XYZ file of N, CA and C in Angstrom:
411
model
N 74.221 7.287 -54.658
C 72.996 7.794 -54.616
C 72.620 8.643 -53.301
N 72.509 7.810 -51.826
C 72.348 7.901 -50.583
C 73.266 8.965 -50.107
N 74.746 8.663 -50.957
C 75.512 9.877 -50.662
C 75.410 11.708 -50.783
N 74.952 11.560 -51.943
C 74.345 12.670 -52.469
C 73.181 13.291 -51.580
N 72.562 12.410 -51.496
C 71.198 12.996 -50.841
C 71.331 13.468 -49.194
N 72.165 12.406 -48.646
C 73.300 12.922 -47.875
C 73.606 14.676 -47.840
N 74.378 14.633 -48.438
C 74.906 15.977 -48.920
C 73.911 16.768 -49.243
N 72.849 16.595 -49.542
C 71.431 17.756 -50.017
C 71.208 18.050 -48.556
N 70.889 17.048 -47.914
C 70.443 17.489 -46.096
C 71.093 18.234 -45.687
N 72.783 17.871 -46.198
C 73.686 18.841 -45.101
C 73.463 19.745 -45.530
N 73.432 20.798 -46.789
C 73.280 21.799 -47.040
C 71.877 22.776 -46.767
N 71.327 21.702 -46.301
C 69.524 22.128 -45.728
C 70.042 22.788 -44.342
N 70.895 21.532 -43.730
C 70.893 22.108 -42.210
C 71.819 23.344 -42.127
N 73.231 23.086 -42.970
C 73.968 24.651 -43.239
C 73.185 25.717 -43.536
N 72.217 26.093 -44.357
C 71.635 27.064 -44.421
C 70.858 27.569 -43.203
N 69.763 26.697 -43.332
C 69.330 26.697 -41.725
C 69.759 27.077 -40.384
N 70.702 26.680 -40.239
C 71.932 27.129 -39.033
C 72.219 28.131 -39.650
N 73.005 28.522 -40.398
C 73.489 29.932 -41.081
C 72.031 31.139 -40.896
N 71.058 30.850 -41.269
C 69.705 31.494 -41.089
C 69.771 32.125 -39.630
N 69.673 31.008 -38.888
C 69.067 30.856 -37.414
C 70.427 31.746 -36.527
N 71.794 31.362 -36.716
C 72.658 32.098 -36.131
C 73.608 33.406 -36.440
N 73.180 33.440 -38.109
C 73.670 34.518 -38.710
C 72.749 35.342 -38.856
N 72.094 34.880 -39.701
C 71.207 36.082 -41.039
C 70.089 37.241 -39.959
N 69.451 36.079 -39.112
C 68.244 36.366 -38.251
C 68.909 37.814 -37.071
N 69.710 37.424 -36.255
C 70.540 38.112 -35.606
C 71.189 39.640 -36.340
N 71.417 39.339 -37.153
C 72.097 40.297 -37.479
C 71.050 41.480 -38.468
N 70.340 41.012 -38.946
C 69.058 41.646 -39.891
C 68.358 42.369 -38.873
N 67.772 41.888 -37.642
C 67.422 42.648 -36.280
C 68.139 43.723 -35.206
N 69.562 43.573 -35.557
C 70.694 44.226 -35.040
C 70.620 45.474 -35.826
N 70.882 45.291 -37.016
C 71.768 46.021 -37.793
C 70.373 46.913 -38.840
N 69.245 46.224 -39.093
C 68.358 47.245 -39.956
C 67.137 47.811 -38.503
N 66.666 48.566 -39.493
C 65.098 49.567 -38.874
C 63.842 48.226 -39.258
N 62.804 47.845 -38.552
C 61.649 46.925 -38.894
C 61.699 47.317 -40.048
N 61.258 48.691 -40.693
C 60.813 48.492 -42.665
C 62.030 47.785 -42.968
N 62.800 48.083 -42.892
C 64.263 47.691 -43.925
C 64.391 45.661 -43.558
N 64.405 45.740 -41.939
C 64.314 44.508 -42.151
C 63.497 43.273 -42.987
N 61.914 44.214 -42.820
C 60.765 43.653 -43.240
C 60.956 43.665 -44.577
N 61.503 44.698 -45.320
C 61.626 44.530 -46.732
C 63.075 43.397 -47.135
N 63.626 43.344 -46.310
C 64.647 42.451 -46.536
C 64.187 40.932 -46.455
N 63.689 40.712 -45.371
C 63.488 39.102 -45.017
C 61.957 38.679 -46.104
N 61.143 39.274 -46.837
C 60.165 39.366 -47.870
C 60.840 38.955 -48.813
N 61.775 39.454 -49.229
C 62.820 39.127 -50.285
C 63.397 37.818 -49.720
N 63.921 37.430 -48.710
C 64.584 36.303 -48.516
C 63.930 35.029 -48.346
N 62.759 34.923 -47.423
C 62.274 34.062 -47.237
C 61.624 33.199 -48.562
N 61.017 33.811 -49.621
C 60.247 33.162 -50.494
C 61.941 32.352 -51.299
N 62.671 32.665 -51.397
C 63.900 32.284 -51.818
C 64.495 30.949 -51.238
N 64.906 31.388 -49.589
C 65.633 30.354 -48.761
C 64.161 29.172 -49.252
N 63.158 29.055 -48.934
C 62.057 28.492 -48.745
C 62.053 27.493 -50.203
N 62.157 27.798 -51.220
C 62.062 27.567 -52.413
C 63.565 26.453 -52.355
N 64.464 26.826 -52.156
C 66.154 26.444 -52.347
C 65.943 25.140 -51.073
N 65.330 25.207 -50.017
C 64.923 24.367 -49.609
C 64.096 22.933 -50.217
N 63.478 23.555 -50.681
C 62.127 22.339 -51.117
C 62.658 21.827 -52.623
N 63.658 22.710 -53.232
C 64.605 22.359 -54.471
C 65.234 21.232 -54.148
N 66.013 21.168 -52.870
C 66.872 20.259 -52.246
C 66.352 18.956 -51.687
N 65.181 19.022 -50.891
C 64.556 18.154 -50.245
C 63.941 16.920 -51.443
N 63.145 18.065 -52.455
C 62.737 17.237 -53.573
C 63.920 16.083 -54.220
N 64.732 16.953 -54.868
C 65.992 16.207 -54.943
C 66.646 14.948 -54.351
N 66.393 15.195 -53.046
C 66.774 14.113 -52.261
C 65.825 13.251 -51.918
N 65.261 13.211 -52.435
C 63.276 12.367 -52.635
C 63.465 11.288 -53.584
N 63.549 12.191 -54.789
C 63.858 11.414 -55.755
C 65.042 10.252 -55.639
N 66.193 11.206 -55.084
C 67.300 10.124 -54.864
C 67.272 9.156 -54.200
N 66.248 8.857 -53.217
C 66.101 7.994 -52.131
C 64.801 7.000 -52.643
N 64.025 7.473 -53.269
C 62.536 6.886 -53.154
C 62.601 5.219 -53.593
N 63.358 4.518 -54.291
C 63.826 3.553 -54.783
C 65.040 2.680 -54.157
N 65.907 2.976 -53.495
C 66.633 2.394 -53.571
C 67.457 2.375 -51.747
N 66.478 3.110 -51.185
C 67.074 2.901 -49.766
C 65.227 3.005 -48.753
N 65.946 2.854 -47.408
C 64.957 2.694 -46.095
C 63.790 3.654 -46.384
N 62.976 3.589 -45.833
C 61.962 4.190 -45.874
C 62.042 5.880 -45.277
N 63.101 5.611 -44.314
C 62.955 7.058 -43.500
C 63.711 8.094 -44.298
N 64.520 7.314 -45.120
C 65.083 8.890 -45.833
C 64.373 9.912 -46.687
N 63.495 9.005 -47.441
C 62.626 9.564 -48.784
C 61.582 9.776 -48.115
N 60.953 9.568 -46.257
C 59.955 9.992 -46.185
C 60.244 11.447 -45.247
N 61.498 11.454 -44.794
C 62.089 12.701 -44.331
C 62.417 13.602 -45.354
N 62.698 13.538 -46.345
C 62.965 14.320 -47.844
C 61.383 15.054 -48.137
N 60.825 14.065 -48.022
C 59.438 14.352 -48.987
C 58.609 15.169 -47.973
N 58.873 14.661 -46.759
C 57.953 15.611 -45.692
C 58.928 16.828 -45.452
N 60.046 17.051 -45.495
C 60.508 18.276 -45.645
C 60.048 19.103 -46.836
N 60.433 18.656 -48.197
C 59.928 19.522 -49.211
C 58.285 20.166 -48.782
N 57.374 19.059 -48.651
C 56.389 19.566 -48.591
C 56.246 20.453 -47.252
N 57.040 21.094 -46.262
C 56.794 21.785 -45.623
C 57.669 23.004 -45.698
N 58.452 22.608 -46.673
C 59.246 24.330 -47.437
C 57.982 24.468 -48.313
N 57.570 23.681 -48.819
C 56.284 24.344 -49.831
C 55.107 25.134 -48.974
N 54.507 24.260 -47.986
C 53.640 25.078 -47.365
C 54.043 26.409 -46.867
N 55.465 26.338 -46.402
C 56.029 28.051 -46.077
C 56.100 28.751 -47.000
N 56.169 28.430 -48.147
C 56.379 29.221 -49.262
C 55.347 29.386 -50.019
N 54.156 28.628 -50.187
C 52.992 29.237 -50.896
C 51.737 29.379 -49.916
N 52.026 28.805 -48.810
C 50.831 29.347 -47.513
C 51.182 30.251 -47.117
N 51.685 29.583 -46.311
C 52.590 30.477 -44.469
C 53.268 32.063 -45.072
N 53.814 32.105 -45.791
C 54.656 33.278 -45.774
C 53.763 34.536 -46.395
N 52.714 33.766 -47.513
C 51.870 35.269 -47.853
C 50.578 35.777 -46.673
N 50.815 34.660 -46.141
C 49.318 34.933 -45.203
C 50.081 35.825 -43.618
N 51.396 35.345 -43.423
C 52.166 36.376 -42.601
C 52.434 37.530 -42.972
N 52.795 37.738 -44.780
C 53.348 39.201 -44.722
C 51.451 40.339 -44.780
N 50.762 39.271 -45.569
C 49.025 40.001 -45.147
C 48.782 40.564 -43.639
N 49.189 39.566 -42.898
C 48.624 39.801 -41.215
C 49.746 40.717 -40.948
N 50.729 40.682 -41.558
C 51.776 41.788 -40.758
C 51.388 43.549 -41.348
N 51.123 43.185 -42.194
C 50.210 44.405 -42.951
C 49.177 44.848 -42.513
N 48.476 44.192 -42.382
C 46.963 44.662 -41.730
C 47.143 45.098 -40.159
N 48.084 44.078 -39.309
C 48.453 44.532 -37.760
C 49.359 45.580 -37.987
N 49.714 46.118 -39.017
C 50.685 47.696 -38.660
C 49.752 48.779 -39.115
N 48.560 48.141 -39.705
C 47.353 49.154 -39.427
C 46.510 49.301 -38.100
N 46.938 48.418 -37.738
C 46.274 49.012 -36.263
C 45.641 47.440 -36.298
N 45.230 46.572 -37.002
C 44.351 45.073 -36.955
C 44.701 44.659 -35.461
N 44.376 44.377 -34.458
C 44.914 43.768 -33.381
C 44.408 41.864 -33.654
N 43.392 41.521 -34.367
C 43.388 40.388 -34.918
C 44.127 39.577 -35.576
N 44.885 40.588 -36.155
C 46.000 40.270 -37.345
C 47.439 40.012 -36.328
N 47.571 40.745 -36.466
C 48.745 41.041 -34.798
C 48.337 39.354 -34.225
N 47.567 38.878 -33.974
C 47.272 37.641 -33.778
C 47.861 36.517 -34.683
N 46.636 37.225 -35.886
C 47.090 35.613 -36.869
C 47.967 35.816 -37.294
N 49.276 36.937 -37.308
C 50.846 36.927 -37.871
C 51.289 36.053 -36.393
N 51.211 36.474 -35.310
C 52.222 35.134 -34.497
C 51.681 33.696 -34.294
N 50.433 33.569 -34.633
C 50.009 32.305 -34.899
C 50.842 31.540 -36.207
N 50.751 32.016 -37.319
C 51.340 31.794 -38.339
C 52.944 32.115 -38.491
N 53.485 32.743 -37.978
C 54.311 33.121 -37.787
C 55.147 31.660 -36.856
N 54.803 31.422 -35.619
C 54.684 30.503 -34.637
C 54.826 28.911 -36.128
N 53.886 28.743 -36.262
C 53.822 27.532 -37.172
C 54.783 27.439 -38.075
N 55.494 28.473 -38.903
C 56.497 28.687 -39.701
C 57.602 28.190 -39.209
N 57.981 28.686 -37.655
C 59.043 28.143 -37.240
C 58.882 26.915 -36.681
N 58.263 26.566 -36.377
C 57.810 25.165 -35.925
C 57.929 23.992 -36.978
N 57.563 24.338 -38.535
C 57.865 23.545 -39.122
C 59.350 23.535 -39.717
N 59.714 24.842 -39.874
C 61.693 25.119 -39.603
C 61.994 24.107 -38.742
N 62.191 23.999 -37.363
C 62.492 23.320 -36.555
C 62.215 21.820 -36.893
N 61.129 21.438 -37.458
C 61.167 20.085 -37.582
C 61.692 19.504 -38.604
N 61.865 20.334 -39.719
C 62.781 20.843 -41.116
C 63.851 20.076 -40.276
N 64.515 21.032 -39.606
C 65.786 20.622 -39.292
C 66.263 19.707 -38.318
N 65.241 19.518 -37.195
C 65.823 18.512 -37.051
C 65.529 16.753 -37.817
N 65.076 16.753 -39.207
C 64.688 15.727 -39.863
C 66.187 15.457 -40.366
N 66.591 16.879 -40.764
C 67.889 16.752 -41.716
C 69.119 16.421 -40.739
N 68.776 16.633 -39.573
C 70.086 16.428 -38.245
C 70.042 14.629 -38.180
N 68.531 14.259 -38.019
C 68.511 12.692 -37.683
C 69.177 11.778 -39.212
N 68.976 12.456 -40.379
C 69.361 11.505 -41.320
C 70.811 11.741 -41.051
N 71.003 12.807 -41.093
C 72.665 13.329 -41.191
C 73.154 12.078 -40.454
N 72.867 11.740 -38.549
C 73.199 11.157 -37.929
C 73.061 9.543 -37.846
N 72.499 9.333 -38.584
C 71.880 7.908 -38.882
C 72.647 7.061 -40.094
N 72.854 8.080 -40.805
C 74.287 7.973 -41.962
C 75.482 7.832 -41.487
N 76.347 8.668 -40.378
C 77.153 8.800 -39.905
C 77.407 8.084 -38.695
N 76.293 7.673 -38.080
C 76.779 6.597 -37.031
C 75.716 5.513 -37.045
């Protein structure tokens, strides 16, 4: 079962690196701000849901059989995806809309929530990379 959990974390690493290295740069170089916003508002909820499901399955696969680090990182990652999906992303969208109407406080809030989202994303990526490292080495 640990092999399947590690495979799931490799999928998490893969889609996260693909987003960072391919999707994000291409979106902002190829689309205007309005179209980029429309695209990203469709992408992020799906990406966070996908990551949450993978991390939850990895958690279930490791909860009873392996050292706590595997299931701890899996459940923390799932929780972070859920926080991004259900809490942060809707607020980011709201603050961006308000900022586009000229609300300077909403622009500040947008930046804070965006930073938090990126921070959680990086913690998840590092957690999955750590699991892959300890498994293979």
